[in-house]
C-alpha atoms as an extended CHARMM CRD file, in Angstrom:
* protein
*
       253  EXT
         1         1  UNK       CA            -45.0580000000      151.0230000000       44.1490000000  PROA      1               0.0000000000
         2         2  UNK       CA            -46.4510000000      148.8390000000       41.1970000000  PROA      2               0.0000000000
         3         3  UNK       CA            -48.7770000000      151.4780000000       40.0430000000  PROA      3               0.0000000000
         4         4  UNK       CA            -46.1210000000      154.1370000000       39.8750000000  PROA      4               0.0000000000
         5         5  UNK       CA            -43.6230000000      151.6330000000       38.3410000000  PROA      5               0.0000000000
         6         6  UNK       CA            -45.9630000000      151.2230000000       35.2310000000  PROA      6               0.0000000000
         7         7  UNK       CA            -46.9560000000      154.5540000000       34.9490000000  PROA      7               0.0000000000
         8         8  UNK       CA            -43.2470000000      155.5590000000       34.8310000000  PROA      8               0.0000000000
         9         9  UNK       CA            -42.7060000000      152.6410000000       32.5140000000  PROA      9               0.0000000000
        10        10  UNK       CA            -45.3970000000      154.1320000000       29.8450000000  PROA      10              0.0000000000
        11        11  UNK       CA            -44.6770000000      157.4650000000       30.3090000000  PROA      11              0.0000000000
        12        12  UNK       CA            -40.9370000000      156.7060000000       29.3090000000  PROA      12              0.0000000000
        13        13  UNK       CA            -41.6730000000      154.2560000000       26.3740000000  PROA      13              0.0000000000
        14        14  UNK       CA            -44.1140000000      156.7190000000       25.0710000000  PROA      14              0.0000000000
        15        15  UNK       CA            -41.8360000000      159.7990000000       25.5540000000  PROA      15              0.0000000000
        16        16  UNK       CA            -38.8800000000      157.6070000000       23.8140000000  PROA      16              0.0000000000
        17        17  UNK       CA            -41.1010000000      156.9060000000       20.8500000000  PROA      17              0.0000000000
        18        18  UNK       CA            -42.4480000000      160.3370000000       20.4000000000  PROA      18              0.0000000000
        19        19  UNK       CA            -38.5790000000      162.0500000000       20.4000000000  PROA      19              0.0000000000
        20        20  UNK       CA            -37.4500000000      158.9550000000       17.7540000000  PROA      20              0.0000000000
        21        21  UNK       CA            -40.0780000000      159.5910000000       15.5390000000  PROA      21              0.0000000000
        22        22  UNK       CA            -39.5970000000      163.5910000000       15.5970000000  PROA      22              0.0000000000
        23        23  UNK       CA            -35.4120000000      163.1660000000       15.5670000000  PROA      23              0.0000000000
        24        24  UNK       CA            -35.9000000000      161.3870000000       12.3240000000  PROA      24              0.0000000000
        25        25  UNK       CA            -38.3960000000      163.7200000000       11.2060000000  PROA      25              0.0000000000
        26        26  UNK       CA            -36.2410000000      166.2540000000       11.6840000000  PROA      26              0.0000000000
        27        27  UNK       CA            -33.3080000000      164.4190000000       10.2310000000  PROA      27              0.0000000000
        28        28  UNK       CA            -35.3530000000      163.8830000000        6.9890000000  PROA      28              0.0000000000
        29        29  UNK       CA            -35.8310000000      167.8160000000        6.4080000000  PROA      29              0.0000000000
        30        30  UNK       CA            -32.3260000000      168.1590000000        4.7920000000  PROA      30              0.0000000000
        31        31  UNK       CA            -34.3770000000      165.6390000000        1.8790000000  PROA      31              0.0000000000
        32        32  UNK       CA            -36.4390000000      167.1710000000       -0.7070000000  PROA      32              0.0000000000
        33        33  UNK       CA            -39.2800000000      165.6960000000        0.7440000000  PROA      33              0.0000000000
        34        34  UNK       CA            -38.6660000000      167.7440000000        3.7070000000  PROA      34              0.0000000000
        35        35  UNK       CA            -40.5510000000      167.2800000000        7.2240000000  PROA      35              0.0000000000
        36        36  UNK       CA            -43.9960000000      165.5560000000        6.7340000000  PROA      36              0.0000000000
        37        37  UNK       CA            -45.1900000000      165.0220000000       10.9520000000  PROA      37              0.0000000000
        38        38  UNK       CA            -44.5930000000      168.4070000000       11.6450000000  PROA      38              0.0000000000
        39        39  UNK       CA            -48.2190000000      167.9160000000       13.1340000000  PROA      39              0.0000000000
        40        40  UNK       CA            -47.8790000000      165.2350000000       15.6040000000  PROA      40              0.0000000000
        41        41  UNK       CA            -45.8800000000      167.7750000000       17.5760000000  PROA      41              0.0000000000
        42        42  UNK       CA            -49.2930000000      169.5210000000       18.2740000000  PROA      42              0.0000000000
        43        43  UNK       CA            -50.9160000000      166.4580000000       19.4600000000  PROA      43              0.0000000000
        44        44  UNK       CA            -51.5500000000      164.9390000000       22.8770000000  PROA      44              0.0000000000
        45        45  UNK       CA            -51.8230000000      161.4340000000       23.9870000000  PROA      45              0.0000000000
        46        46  UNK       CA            -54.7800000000      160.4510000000       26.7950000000  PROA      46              0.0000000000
        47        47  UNK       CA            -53.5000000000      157.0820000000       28.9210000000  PROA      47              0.0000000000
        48        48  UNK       CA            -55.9680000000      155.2130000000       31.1130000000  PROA      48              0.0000000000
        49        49  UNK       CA            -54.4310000000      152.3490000000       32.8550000000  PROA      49              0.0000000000
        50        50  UNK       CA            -57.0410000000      150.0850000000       34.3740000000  PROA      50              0.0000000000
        51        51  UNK       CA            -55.6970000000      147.4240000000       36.8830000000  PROA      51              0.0000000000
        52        52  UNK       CA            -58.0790000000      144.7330000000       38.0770000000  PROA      52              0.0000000000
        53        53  UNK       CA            -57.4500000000      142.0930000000       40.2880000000  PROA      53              0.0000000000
        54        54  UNK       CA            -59.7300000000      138.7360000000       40.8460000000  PROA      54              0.0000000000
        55        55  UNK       CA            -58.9760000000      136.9200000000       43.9900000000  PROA      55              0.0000000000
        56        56  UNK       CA            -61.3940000000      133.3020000000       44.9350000000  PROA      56              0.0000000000
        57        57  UNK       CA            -60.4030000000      131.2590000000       47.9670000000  PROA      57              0.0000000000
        58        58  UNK       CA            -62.4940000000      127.8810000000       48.1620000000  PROA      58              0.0000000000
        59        59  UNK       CA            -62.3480000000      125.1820000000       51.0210000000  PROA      59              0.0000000000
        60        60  UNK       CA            -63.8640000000      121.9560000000       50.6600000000  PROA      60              0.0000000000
        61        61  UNK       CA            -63.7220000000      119.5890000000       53.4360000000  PROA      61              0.0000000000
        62        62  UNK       CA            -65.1920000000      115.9950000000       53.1430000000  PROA      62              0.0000000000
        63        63  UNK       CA            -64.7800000000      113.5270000000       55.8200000000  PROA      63              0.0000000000
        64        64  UNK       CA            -66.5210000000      109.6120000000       55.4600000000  PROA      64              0.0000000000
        65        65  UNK       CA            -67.5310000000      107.4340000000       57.9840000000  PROA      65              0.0000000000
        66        66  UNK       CA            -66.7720000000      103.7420000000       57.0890000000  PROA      66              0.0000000000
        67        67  UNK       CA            -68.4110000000      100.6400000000       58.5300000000  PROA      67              0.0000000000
        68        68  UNK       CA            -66.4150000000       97.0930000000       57.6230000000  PROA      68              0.0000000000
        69        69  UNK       CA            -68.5540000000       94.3270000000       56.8910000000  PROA      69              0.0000000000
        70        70  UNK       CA            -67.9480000000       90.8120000000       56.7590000000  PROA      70              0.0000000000
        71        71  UNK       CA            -67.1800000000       90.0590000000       53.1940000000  PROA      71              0.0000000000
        72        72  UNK       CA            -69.6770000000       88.1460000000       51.0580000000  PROA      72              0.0000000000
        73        73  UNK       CA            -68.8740000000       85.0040000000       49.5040000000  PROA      73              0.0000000000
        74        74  UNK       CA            -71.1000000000       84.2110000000       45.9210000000  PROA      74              0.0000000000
        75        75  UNK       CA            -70.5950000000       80.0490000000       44.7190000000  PROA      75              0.0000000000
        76        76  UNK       CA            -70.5110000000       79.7830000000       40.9230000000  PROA      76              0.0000000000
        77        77  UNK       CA            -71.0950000000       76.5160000000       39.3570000000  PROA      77              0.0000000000
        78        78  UNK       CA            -68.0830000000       74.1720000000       39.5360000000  PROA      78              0.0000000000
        79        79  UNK       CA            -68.1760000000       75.0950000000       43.3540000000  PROA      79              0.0000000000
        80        80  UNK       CA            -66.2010000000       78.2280000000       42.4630000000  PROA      80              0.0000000000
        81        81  UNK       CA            -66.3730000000       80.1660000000       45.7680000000  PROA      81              0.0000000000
        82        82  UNK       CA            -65.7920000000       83.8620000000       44.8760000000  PROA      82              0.0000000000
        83        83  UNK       CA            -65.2580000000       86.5370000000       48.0020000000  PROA      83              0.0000000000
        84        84  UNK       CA            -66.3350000000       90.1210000000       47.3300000000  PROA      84              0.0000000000
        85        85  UNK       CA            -65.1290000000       92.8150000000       50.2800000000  PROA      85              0.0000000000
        86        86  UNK       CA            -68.5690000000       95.1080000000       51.7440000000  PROA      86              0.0000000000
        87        87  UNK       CA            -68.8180000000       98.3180000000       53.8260000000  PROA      87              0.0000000000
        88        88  UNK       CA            -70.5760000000      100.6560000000       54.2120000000  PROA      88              0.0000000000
        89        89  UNK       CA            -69.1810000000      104.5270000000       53.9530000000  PROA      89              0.0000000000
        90        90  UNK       CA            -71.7500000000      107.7650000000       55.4440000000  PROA      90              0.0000000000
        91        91  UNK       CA            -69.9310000000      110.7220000000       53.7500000000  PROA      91              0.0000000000
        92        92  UNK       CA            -69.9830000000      114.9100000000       54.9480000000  PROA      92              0.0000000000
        93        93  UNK       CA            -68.8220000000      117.6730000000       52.8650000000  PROA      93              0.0000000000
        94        94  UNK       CA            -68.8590000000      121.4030000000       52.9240000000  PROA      94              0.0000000000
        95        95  UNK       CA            -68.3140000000      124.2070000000       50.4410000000  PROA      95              0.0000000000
        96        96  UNK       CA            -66.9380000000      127.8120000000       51.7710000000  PROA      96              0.0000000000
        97        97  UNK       CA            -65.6130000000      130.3430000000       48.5910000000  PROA      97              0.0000000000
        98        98  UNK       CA            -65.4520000000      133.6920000000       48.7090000000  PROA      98              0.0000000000
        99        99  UNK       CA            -64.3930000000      136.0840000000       45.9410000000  PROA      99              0.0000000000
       100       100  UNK       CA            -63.1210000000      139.4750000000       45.7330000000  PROA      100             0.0000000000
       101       101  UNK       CA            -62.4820000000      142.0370000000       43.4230000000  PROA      101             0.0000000000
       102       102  UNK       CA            -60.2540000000      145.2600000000       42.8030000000  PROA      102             0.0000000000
       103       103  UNK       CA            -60.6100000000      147.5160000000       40.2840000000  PROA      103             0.0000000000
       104       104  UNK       CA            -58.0160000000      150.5920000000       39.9500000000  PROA      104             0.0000000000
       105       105  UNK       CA            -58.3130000000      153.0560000000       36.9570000000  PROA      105             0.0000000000
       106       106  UNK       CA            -55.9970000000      156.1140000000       36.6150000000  PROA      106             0.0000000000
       107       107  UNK       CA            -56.4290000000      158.0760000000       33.9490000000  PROA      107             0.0000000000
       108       108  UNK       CA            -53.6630000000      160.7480000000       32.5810000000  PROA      108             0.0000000000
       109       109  UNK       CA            -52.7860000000      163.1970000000       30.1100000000  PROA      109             0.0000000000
       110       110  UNK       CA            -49.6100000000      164.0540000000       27.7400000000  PROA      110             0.0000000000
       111       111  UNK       CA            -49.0000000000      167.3170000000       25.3170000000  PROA      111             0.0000000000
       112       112  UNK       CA            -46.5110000000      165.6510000000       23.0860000000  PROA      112             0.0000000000
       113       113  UNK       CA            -45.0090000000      168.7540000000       22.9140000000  PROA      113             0.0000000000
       114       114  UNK       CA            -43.8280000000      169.0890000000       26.2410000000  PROA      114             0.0000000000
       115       115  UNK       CA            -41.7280000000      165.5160000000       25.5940000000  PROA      115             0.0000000000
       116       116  UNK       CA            -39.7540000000      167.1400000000       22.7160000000  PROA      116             0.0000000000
       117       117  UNK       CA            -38.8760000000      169.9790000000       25.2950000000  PROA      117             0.0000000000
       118       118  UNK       CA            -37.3400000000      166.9850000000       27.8870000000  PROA      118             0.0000000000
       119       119  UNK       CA            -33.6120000000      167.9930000000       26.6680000000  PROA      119             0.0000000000
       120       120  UNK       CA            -32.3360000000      165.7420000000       30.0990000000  PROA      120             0.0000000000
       121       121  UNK       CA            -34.2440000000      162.4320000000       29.5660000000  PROA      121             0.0000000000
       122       122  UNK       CA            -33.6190000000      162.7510000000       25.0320000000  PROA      122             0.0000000000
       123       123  UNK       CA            -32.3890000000      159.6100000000       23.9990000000  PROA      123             0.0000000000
       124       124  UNK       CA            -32.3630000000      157.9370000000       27.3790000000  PROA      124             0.0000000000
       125       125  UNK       CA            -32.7980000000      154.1060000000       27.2290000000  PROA      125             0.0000000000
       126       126  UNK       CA            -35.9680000000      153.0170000000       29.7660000000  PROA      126             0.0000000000
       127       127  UNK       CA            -34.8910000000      150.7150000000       32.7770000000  PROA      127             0.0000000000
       128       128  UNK       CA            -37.0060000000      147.1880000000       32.3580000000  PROA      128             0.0000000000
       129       129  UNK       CA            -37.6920000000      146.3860000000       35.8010000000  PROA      129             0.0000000000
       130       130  UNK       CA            -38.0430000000      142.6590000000       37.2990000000  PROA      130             0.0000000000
       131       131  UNK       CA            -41.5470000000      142.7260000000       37.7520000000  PROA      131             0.0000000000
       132       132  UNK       CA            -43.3140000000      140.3720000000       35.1730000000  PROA      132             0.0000000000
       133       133  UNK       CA            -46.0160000000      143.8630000000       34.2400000000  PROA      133             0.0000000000
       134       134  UNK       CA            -43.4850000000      146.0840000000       33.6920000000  PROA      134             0.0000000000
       135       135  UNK       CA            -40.6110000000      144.4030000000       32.2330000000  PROA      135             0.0000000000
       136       136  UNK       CA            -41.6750000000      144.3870000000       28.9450000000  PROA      136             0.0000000000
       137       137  UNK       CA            -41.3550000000      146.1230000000       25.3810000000  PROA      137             0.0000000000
       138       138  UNK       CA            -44.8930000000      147.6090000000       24.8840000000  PROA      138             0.0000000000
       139       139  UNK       CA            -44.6030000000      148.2210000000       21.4960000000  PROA      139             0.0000000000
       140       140  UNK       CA            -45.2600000000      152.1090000000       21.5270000000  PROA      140             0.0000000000
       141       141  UNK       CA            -42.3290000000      152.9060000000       18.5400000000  PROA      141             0.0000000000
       142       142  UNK       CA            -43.2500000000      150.6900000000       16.2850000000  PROA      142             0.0000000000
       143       143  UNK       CA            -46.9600000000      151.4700000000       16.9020000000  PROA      143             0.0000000000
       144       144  UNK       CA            -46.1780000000      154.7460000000       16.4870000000  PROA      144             0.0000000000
       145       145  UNK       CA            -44.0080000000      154.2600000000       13.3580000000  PROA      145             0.0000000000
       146       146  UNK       CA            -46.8750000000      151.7290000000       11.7550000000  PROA      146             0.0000000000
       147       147  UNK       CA            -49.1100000000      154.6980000000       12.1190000000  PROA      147             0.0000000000
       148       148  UNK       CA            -47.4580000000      157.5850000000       10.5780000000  PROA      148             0.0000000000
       149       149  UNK       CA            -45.0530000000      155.9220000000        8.0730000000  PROA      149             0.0000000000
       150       150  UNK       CA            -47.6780000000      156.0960000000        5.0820000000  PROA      150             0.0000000000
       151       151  UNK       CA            -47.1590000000      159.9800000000        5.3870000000  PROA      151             0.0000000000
       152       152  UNK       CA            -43.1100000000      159.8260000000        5.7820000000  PROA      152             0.0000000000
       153       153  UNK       CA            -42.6910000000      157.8920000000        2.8030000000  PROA      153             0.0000000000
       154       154  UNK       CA            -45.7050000000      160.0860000000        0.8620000000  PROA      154             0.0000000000
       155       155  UNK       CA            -47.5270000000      156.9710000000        0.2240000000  PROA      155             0.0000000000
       156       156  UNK       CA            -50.2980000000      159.7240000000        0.5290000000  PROA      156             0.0000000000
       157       157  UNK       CA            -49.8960000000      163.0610000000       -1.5190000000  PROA      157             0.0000000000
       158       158  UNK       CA            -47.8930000000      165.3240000000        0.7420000000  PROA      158             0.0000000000
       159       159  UNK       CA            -50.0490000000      167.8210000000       -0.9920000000  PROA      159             0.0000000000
       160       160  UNK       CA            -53.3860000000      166.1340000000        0.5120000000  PROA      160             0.0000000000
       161       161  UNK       CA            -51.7070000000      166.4250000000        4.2640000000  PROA      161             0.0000000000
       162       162  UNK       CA            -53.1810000000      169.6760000000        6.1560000000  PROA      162             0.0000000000
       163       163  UNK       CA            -50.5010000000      171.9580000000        8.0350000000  PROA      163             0.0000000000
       164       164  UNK       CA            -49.9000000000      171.6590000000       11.3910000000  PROA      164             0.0000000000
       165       165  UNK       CA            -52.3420000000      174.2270000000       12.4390000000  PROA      165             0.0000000000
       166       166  UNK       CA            -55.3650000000      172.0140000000       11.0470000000  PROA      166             0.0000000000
       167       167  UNK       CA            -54.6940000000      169.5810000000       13.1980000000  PROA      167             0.0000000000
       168       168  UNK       CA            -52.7750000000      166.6880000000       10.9150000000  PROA      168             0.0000000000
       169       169  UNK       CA            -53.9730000000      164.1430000000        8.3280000000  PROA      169             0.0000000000
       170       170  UNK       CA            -55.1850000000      161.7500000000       11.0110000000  PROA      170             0.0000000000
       171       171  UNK       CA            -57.9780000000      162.1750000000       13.2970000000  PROA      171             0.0000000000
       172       172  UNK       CA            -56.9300000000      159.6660000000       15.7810000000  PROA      172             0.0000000000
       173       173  UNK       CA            -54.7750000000      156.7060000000       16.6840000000  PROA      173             0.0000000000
       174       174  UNK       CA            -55.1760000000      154.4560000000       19.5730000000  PROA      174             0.0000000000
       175       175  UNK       CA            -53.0400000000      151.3720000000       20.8880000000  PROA      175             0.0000000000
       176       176  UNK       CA            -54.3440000000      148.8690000000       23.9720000000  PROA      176             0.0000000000
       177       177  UNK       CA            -51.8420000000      146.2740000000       25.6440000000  PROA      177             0.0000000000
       178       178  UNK       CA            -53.9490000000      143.7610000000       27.9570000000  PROA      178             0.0000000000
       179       179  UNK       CA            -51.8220000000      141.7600000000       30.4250000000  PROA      179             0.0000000000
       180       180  UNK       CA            -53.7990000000      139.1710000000       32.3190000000  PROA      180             0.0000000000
       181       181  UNK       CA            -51.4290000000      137.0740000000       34.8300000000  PROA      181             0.0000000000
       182       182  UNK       CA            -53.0770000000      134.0280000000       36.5560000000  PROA      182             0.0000000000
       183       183  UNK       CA            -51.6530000000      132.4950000000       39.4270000000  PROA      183             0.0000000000
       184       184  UNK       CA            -53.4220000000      129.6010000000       41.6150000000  PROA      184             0.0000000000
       185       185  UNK       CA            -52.4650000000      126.9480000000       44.3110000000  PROA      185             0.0000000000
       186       186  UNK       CA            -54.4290000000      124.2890000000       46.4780000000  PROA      186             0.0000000000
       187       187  UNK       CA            -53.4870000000      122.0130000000       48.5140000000  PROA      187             0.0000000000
       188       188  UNK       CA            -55.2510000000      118.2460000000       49.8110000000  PROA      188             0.0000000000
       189       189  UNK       CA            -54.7210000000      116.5470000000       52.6380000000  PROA      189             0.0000000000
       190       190  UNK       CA            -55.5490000000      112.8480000000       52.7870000000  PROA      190             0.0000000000
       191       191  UNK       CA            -56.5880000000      110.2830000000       55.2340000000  PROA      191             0.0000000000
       192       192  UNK       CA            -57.9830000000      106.7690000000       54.7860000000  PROA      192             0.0000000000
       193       193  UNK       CA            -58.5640000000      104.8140000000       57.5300000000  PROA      193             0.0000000000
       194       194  UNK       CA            -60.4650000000      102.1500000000       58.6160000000  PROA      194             0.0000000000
       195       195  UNK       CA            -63.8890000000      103.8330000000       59.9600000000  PROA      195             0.0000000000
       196       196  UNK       CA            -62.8340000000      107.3400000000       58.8850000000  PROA      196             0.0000000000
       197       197  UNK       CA            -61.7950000000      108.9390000000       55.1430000000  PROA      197             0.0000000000
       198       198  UNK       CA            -60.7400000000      112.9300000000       54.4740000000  PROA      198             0.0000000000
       199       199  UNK       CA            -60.8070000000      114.4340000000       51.6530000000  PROA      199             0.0000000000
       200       200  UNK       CA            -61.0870000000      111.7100000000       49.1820000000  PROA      200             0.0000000000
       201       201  UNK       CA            -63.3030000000      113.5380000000       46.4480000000  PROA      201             0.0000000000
       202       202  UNK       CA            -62.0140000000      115.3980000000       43.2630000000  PROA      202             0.0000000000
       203       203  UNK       CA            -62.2050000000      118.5650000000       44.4420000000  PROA      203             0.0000000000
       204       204  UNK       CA            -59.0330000000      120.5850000000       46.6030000000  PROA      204             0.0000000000
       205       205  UNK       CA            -59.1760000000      120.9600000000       50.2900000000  PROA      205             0.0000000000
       206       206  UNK       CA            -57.9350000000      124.3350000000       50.0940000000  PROA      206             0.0000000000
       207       207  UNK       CA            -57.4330000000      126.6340000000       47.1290000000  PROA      207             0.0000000000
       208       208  UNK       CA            -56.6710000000      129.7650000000       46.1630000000  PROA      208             0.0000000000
       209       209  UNK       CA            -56.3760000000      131.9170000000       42.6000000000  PROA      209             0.0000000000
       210       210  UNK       CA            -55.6240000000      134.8110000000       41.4160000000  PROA      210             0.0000000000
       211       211  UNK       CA            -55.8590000000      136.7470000000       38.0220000000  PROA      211             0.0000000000
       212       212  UNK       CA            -54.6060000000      140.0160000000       36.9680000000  PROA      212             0.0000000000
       213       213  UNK       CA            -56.2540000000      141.9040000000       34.1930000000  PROA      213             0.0000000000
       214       214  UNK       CA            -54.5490000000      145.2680000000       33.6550000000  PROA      214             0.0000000000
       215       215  UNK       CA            -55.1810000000      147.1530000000       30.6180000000  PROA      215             0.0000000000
       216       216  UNK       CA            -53.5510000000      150.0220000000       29.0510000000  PROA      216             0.0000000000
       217       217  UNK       CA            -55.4820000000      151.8780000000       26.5180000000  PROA      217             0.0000000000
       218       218  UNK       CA            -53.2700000000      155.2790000000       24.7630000000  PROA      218             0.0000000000
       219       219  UNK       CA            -55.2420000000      157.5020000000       22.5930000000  PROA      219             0.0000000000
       220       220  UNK       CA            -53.4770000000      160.4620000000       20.7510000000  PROA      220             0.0000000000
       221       221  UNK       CA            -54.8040000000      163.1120000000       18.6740000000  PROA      221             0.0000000000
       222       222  UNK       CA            -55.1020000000      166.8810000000       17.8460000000  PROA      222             0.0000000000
       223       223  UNK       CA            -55.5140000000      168.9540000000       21.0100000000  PROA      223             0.0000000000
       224       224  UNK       CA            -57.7150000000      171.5560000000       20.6250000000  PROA      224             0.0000000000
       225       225  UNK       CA            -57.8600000000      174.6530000000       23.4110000000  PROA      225             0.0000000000
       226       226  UNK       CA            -55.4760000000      173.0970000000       25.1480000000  PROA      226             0.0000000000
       227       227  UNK       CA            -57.4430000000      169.6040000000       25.4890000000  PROA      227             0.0000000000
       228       228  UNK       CA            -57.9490000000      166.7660000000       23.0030000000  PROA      228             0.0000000000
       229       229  UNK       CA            -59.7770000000      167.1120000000       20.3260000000  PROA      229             0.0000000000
       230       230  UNK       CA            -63.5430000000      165.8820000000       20.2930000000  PROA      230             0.0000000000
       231       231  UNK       CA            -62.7930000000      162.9740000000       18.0800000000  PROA      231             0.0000000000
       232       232  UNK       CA            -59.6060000000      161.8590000000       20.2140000000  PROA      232             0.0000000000
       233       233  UNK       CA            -62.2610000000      162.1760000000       23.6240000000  PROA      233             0.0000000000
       234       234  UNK       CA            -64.8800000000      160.2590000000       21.3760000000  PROA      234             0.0000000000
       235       235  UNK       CA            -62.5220000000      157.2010000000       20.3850000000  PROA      235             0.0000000000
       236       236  UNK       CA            -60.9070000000      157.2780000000       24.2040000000  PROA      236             0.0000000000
       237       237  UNK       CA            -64.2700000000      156.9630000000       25.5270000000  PROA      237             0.0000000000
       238       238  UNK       CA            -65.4650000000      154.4270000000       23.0630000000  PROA      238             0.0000000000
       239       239  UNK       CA            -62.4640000000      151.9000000000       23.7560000000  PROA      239             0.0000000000
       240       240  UNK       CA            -62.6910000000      152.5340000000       27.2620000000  PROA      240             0.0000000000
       241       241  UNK       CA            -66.6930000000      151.0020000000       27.0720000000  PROA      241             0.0000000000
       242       242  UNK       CA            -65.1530000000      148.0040000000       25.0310000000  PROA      242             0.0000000000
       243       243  UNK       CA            -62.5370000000      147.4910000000       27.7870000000  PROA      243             0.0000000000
       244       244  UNK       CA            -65.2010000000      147.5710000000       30.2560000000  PROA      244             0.0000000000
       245       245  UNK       CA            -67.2320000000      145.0270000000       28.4310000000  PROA      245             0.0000000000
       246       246  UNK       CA            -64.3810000000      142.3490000000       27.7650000000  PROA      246             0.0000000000
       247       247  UNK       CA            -63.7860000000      142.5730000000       31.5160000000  PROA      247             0.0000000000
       248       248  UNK       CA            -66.7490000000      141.6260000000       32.6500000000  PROA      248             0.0000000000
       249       249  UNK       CA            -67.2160000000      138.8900000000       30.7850000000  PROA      249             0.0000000000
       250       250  UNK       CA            -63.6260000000      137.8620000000       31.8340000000  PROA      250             0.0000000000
       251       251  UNK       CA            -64.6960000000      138.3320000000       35.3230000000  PROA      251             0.0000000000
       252       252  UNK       CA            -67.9440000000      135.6190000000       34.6130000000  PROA      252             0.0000000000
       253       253  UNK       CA            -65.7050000000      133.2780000000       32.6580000000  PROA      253             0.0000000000
């Protein structure tokens, strides 16, 4: 249910972002400038959500054995009798962890085309749900708007921009959103008594963590045959080994 909630999440935000941009696209045309992303309608986005879980369980029981002893008195000079408490203590410990790991990738693909064409869902505000991965703004407008606004306000020579049919001005864009979640508990029973001690060191009886890395990685570019083009698959595949990386040296950290 998770899964689906995010995917649903990102494929609204994007969808939202895409029909904003082209509505005011469109809305600019009656300006002399006229329509300058008349391209990004040919374009396609590729998504690939990775979700990754880390779960470690320790236990680490200790248990001493304590022998009283009569004290031991130590004379000072001025007859200054001094009494210093001995025993003797035998201690036991143990170390059981295990860790596990979860690793979900789901990888998906959007003609941005065929969100201009979803007359129904236009306009419609996305629901924000309560969970702490999916209630959240990821930033997809003004991504998109960062991107593209040097061409709406001609910051580059309209005459420079290709048509449509050449694919655009850009060769690709990309935007990643990492969540990473960490959530932990132990807990450490005590006893001291006089010929036995539990659990008296630093570390926690019982513990448990664990830490969420999900990743979301959108890539959009030209499509080309029906499929992105070879510079959109390039940079997807590129950030996807950087993602891969940075995990794994999250997972050894």
């Amino acid at each position: 249910i998770m899964v689906n909630d995010i995917v649903t999440q990102v494929h609204c935000e994007l969808r939202q972002s895409v029909q904003e941009l082209i509505d005011y696209d469109i809305a600019s045309a009656k300006y002399p400038q006229g329509r300058t992303l008349e391209w990004l309608e040919s374009w396609s986005a590729q998504v690939t959500l990775t979700l990754q879980i880390d779960e470690v369980t320790s236990l680490n029981p200790g248990l001493s054995f304590n022998t009283p002893m009569i004290p031991a008195t130590t004379t000072f000079p001025g007859k200054i009798a001094v009494m210093s408490p001995q025993s003797y203590s035998l201690g036991f410990g143990g170390v059981l962890s295990a860790h596990a790991t979860r690793i979900e990738k789901l990888n998906f693909y959007y003609a941005l085309r065929d969100f201009l064409r979803e007359g129904a869902n236009r306009r419609r505000t996305c629901e924000h749900r309560s969970d702490i991965l999916i209630e959240s703004d990821l930033k997809l407008n003004q991504w998109m708007t960062d991107a593209t606004l040097p061409y709406m306000t001609h910051s580059i020579d309209p005459a420079e921009i290709p048509k449509p049919s050449a694919g655009g001005p850009l060769n690709v864009i990309s935007h990643e959103v990492t969540f990473v979640i960490i959530t932990g508990g132990n807990i450490t029973p005590t006893w001291k008594l006089v010929r036995v001690s539990a659990n008296t060191g630093s570390l926690p009886f019982l513990g448990a963590t664990r830490t969420r890395s999900h990743d979301l990685l959108i890539t959009i570019g030209p499509t080309t045959n029906k499929q992105p083009s070879q510079e959109a698959q390039n940079a997807h595949l590129a950030s996807q080994i950087g993602l891969a990386v940075a995990q794994a040296i999250r997972a050894q950290q």
